[in-house]
Short mmCIF file of C-alpha atoms in Angstrom, two decimals:
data_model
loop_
_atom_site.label_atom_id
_atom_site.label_comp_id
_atom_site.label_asym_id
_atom_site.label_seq_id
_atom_site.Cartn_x
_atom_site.Cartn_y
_atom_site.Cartn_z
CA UNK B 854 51.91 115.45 65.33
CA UNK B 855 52.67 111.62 64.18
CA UNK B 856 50.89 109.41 66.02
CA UNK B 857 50.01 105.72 65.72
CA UNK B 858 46.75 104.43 66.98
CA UNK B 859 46.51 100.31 67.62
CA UNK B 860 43.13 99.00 68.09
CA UNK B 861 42.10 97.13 71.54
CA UNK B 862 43.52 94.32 73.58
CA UNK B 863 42.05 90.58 72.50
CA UNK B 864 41.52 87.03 73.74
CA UNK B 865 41.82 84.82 70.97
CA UNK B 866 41.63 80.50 71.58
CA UNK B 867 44.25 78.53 70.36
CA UNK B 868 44.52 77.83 66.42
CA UNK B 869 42.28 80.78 65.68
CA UNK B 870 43.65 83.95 64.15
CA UNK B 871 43.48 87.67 64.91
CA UNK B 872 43.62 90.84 62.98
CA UNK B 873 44.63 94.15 64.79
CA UNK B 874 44.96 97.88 63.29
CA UNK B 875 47.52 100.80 63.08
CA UNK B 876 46.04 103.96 62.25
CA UNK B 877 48.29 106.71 61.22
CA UNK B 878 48.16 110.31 61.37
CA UNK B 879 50.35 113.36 61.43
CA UNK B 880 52.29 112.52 58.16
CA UNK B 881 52.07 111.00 54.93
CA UNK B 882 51.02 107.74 55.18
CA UNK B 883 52.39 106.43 51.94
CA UNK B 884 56.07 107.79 52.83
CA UNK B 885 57.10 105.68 55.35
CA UNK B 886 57.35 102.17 55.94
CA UNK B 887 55.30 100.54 58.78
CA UNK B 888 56.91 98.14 60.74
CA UNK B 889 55.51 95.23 63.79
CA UNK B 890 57.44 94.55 66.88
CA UNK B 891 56.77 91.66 69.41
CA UNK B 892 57.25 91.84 73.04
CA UNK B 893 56.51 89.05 75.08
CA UNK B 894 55.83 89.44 78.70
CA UNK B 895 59.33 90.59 80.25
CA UNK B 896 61.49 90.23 77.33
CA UNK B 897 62.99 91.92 74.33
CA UNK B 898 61.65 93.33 71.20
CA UNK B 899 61.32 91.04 68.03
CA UNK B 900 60.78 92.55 64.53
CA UNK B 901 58.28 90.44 62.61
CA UNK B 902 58.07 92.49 59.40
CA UNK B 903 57.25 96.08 57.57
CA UNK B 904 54.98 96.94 54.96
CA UNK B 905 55.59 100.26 52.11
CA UNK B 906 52.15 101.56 51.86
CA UNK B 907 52.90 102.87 48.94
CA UNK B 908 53.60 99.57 47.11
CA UNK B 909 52.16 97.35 49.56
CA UNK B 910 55.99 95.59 49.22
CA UNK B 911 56.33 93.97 52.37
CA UNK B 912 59.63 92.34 54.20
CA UNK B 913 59.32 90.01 57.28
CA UNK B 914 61.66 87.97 59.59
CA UNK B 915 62.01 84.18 58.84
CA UNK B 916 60.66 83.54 62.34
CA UNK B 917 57.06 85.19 60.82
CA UNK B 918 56.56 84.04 57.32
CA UNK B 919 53.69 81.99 57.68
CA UNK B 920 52.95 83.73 60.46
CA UNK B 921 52.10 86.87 60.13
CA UNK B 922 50.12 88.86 56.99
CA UNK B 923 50.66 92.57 56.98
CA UNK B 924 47.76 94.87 54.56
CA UNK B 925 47.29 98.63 54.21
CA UNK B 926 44.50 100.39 53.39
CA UNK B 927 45.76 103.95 52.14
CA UNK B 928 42.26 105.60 51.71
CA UNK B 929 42.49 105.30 55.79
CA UNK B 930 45.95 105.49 56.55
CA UNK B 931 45.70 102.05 58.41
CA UNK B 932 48.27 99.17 59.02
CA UNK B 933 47.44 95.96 59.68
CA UNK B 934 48.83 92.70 60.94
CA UNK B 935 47.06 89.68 61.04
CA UNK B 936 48.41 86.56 63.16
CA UNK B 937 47.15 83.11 62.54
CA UNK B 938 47.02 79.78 64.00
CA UNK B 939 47.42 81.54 67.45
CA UNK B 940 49.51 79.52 70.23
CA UNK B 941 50.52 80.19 73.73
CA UNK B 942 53.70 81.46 72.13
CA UNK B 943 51.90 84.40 70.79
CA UNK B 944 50.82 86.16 73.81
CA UNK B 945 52.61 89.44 73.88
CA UNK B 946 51.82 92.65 73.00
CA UNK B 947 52.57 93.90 69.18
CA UNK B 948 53.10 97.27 68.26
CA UNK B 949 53.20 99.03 65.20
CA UNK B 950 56.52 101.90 64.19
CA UNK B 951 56.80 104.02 61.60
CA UNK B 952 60.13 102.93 59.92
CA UNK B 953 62.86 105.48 58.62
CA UNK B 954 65.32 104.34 56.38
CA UNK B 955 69.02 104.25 57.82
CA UNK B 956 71.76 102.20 55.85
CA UNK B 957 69.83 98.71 54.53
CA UNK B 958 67.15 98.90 56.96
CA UNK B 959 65.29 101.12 59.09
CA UNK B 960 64.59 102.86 62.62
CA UNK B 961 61.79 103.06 64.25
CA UNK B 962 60.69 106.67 65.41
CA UNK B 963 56.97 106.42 66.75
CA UNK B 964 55.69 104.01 68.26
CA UNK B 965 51.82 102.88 68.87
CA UNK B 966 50.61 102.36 72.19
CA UNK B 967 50.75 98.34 71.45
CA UNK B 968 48.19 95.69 71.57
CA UNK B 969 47.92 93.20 74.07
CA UNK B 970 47.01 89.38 72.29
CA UNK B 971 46.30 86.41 74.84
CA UNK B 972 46.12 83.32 73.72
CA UNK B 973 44.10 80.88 76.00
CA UNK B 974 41.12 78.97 75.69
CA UNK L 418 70.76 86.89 62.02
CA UNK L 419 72.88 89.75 64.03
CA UNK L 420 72.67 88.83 67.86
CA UNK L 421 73.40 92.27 69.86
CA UNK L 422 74.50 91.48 73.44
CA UNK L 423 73.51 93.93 76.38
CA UNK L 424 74.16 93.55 79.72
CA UNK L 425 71.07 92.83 81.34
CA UNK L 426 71.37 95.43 84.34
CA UNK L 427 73.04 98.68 85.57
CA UNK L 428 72.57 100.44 88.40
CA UNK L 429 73.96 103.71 89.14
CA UNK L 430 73.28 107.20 91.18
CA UNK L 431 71.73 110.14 90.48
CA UNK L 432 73.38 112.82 88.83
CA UNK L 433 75.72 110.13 87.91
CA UNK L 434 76.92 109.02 84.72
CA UNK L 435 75.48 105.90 83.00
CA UNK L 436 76.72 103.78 80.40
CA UNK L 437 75.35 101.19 78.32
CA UNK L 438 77.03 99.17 75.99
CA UNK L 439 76.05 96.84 73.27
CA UNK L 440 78.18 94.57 71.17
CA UNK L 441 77.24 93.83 67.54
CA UNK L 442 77.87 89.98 66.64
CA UNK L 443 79.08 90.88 63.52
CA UNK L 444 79.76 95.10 61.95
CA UNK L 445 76.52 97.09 61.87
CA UNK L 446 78.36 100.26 60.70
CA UNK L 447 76.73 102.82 62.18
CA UNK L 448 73.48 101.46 61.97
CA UNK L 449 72.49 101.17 65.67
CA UNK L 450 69.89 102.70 67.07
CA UNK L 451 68.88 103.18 71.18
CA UNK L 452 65.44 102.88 72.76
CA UNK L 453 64.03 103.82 76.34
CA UNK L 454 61.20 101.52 77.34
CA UNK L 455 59.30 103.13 80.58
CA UNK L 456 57.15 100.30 82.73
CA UNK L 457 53.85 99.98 80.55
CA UNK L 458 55.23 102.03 77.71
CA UNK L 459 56.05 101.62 74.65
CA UNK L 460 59.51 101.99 73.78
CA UNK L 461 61.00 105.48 72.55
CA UNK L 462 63.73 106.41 70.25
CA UNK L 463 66.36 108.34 71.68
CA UNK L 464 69.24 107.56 69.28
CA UNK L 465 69.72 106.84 65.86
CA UNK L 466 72.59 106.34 63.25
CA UNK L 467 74.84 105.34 66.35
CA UNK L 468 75.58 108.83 67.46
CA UNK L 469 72.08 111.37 66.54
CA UNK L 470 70.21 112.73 69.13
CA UNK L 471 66.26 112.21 68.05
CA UNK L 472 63.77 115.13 67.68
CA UNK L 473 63.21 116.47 71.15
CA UNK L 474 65.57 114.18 73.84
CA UNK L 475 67.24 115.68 75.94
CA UNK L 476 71.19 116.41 75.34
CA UNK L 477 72.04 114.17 78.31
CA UNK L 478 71.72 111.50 76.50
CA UNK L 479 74.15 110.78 74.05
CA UNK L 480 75.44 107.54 71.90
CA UNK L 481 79.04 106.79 70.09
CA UNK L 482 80.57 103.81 68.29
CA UNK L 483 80.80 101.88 65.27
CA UNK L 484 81.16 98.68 63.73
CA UNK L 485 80.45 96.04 66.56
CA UNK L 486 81.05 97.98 69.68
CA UNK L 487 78.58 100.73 71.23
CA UNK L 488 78.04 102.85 73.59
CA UNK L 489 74.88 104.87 75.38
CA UNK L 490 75.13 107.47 78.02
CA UNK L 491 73.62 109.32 80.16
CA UNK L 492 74.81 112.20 82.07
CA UNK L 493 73.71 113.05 84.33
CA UNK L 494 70.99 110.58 85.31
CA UNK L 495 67.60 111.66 86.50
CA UNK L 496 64.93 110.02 88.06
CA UNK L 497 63.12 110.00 85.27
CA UNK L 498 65.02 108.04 83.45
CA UNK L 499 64.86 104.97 84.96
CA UNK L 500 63.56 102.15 82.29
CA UNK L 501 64.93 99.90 80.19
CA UNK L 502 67.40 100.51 77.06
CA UNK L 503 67.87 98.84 73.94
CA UNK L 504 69.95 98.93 71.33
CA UNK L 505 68.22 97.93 67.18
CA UNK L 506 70.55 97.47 63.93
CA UNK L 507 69.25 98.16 60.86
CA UNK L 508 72.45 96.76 59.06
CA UNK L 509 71.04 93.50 58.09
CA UNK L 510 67.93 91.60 57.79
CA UNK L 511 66.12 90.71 60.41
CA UNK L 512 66.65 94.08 62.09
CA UNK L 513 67.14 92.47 65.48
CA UNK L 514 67.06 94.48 69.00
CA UNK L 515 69.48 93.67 71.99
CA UNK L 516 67.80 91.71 75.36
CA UNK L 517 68.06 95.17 76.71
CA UNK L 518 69.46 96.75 80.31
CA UNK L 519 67.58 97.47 83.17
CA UNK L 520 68.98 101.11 84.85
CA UNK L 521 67.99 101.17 88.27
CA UNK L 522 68.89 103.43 91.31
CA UNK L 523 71.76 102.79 93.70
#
């Protein structure tokens, strides 16, 4: 079955950065876009941006450029999403979605189990 | 960017019907999609394309509309779904999500 396997909660200080993982499994890694999600504590989703494995063409929201850096690494089937120049503002937990296509953009139909970031120093 | 407006909070009976709306700021088409976020979970497609049942959810939940105005139901509610829904277009860049509604028991 698809699954989506995030790597483990970290504290991070201020200004540094922080690189977290998506490992995929139970489909074709290549097929499917990969897409980020923020949640901050208590509040709505935010779509930073998606990667194509297959390319490595990547998309992102306004709000991230600058941001946020999204790789692949195919011979694993791994995602990731690298945040930099960390503030309070970027405590929340991120997850990583498998994307499926519908009309310009996509859906997101799995759903890892989401990494907690805190900021603090 | 495409602001989707929820209302924040909805509480109804069991074995009563719930419904959920969310209004598009500008046409999505049919590309809205609905989520079910349990406490310390991550969230869950239920819906997709506006109206499609996802692989596996249960036929009590159901979703209709186009254009800027939509609807998610439930019927009839279970305890088990108590969590919080929202709604995702995929019509234009940045795919944004609605601030989501709370369903909680009466």
């Amino acid at each position: 079955q698809v699954k989506l396997l995030q790597s483990g909660a970290a504290l991070v200080k201020p200004g540094a950065s922080v690189k977290m993982s998506c490992k995929a499994s139970g489909y074709t890694f290549t097929d499917y876009w990969v897409s980020w999600v923020k949640q901050s504590h208590g509040k709505s989703l935010e779509w930073i941006g998606e990667i194509y494995p297959n390319s490595g063409a990547t998309n992102f929201n306004e709000k991230f450029k600058g941001k946020a850096t999204l790789t692949v690494d195919k011979s694993t089937s791994t995602a990731y999403m690298e945040l930099s120049r960390l503030t309070s503002e970027d405590s929340a937990i991120y997850y990583c979605t498998r994307g499926v296509i519908r009309g310009r953009g996509s859906y997101f139909d799995y759903w890892g189990q989401g990494v907690m970031v805190t900021v603090s120093s | 960017d495409i602001v989707l407006t929820q209302s924040p909070a909805l509480a109804v009976s069991l074995g009563q019907r719930a419904t959920i709306s969310c209004r598009a700021s500008e046409s999505v088409r049919s590309s809205m999609h609905w989520y079910q976020q349990k406490s310390g979970q991550q969230p869950k497609l239920l819906i997709y394309g506006a109206s499609n049942l996802a692989s596996g959810v249960p036929a009590r939940f159901s979703g209709s509309g186009s254009g800027t105005d939509f609807t998610f139901t439930i019927d009839p509610v279970e305890a088990d779904d108590i969590a919080t829904y929202y709604c995702q277009q995929s019509r234009n860049d940045p795919w944004t999500f609605g601030g989501g509604t709370k369903l909680e028991l009466k």
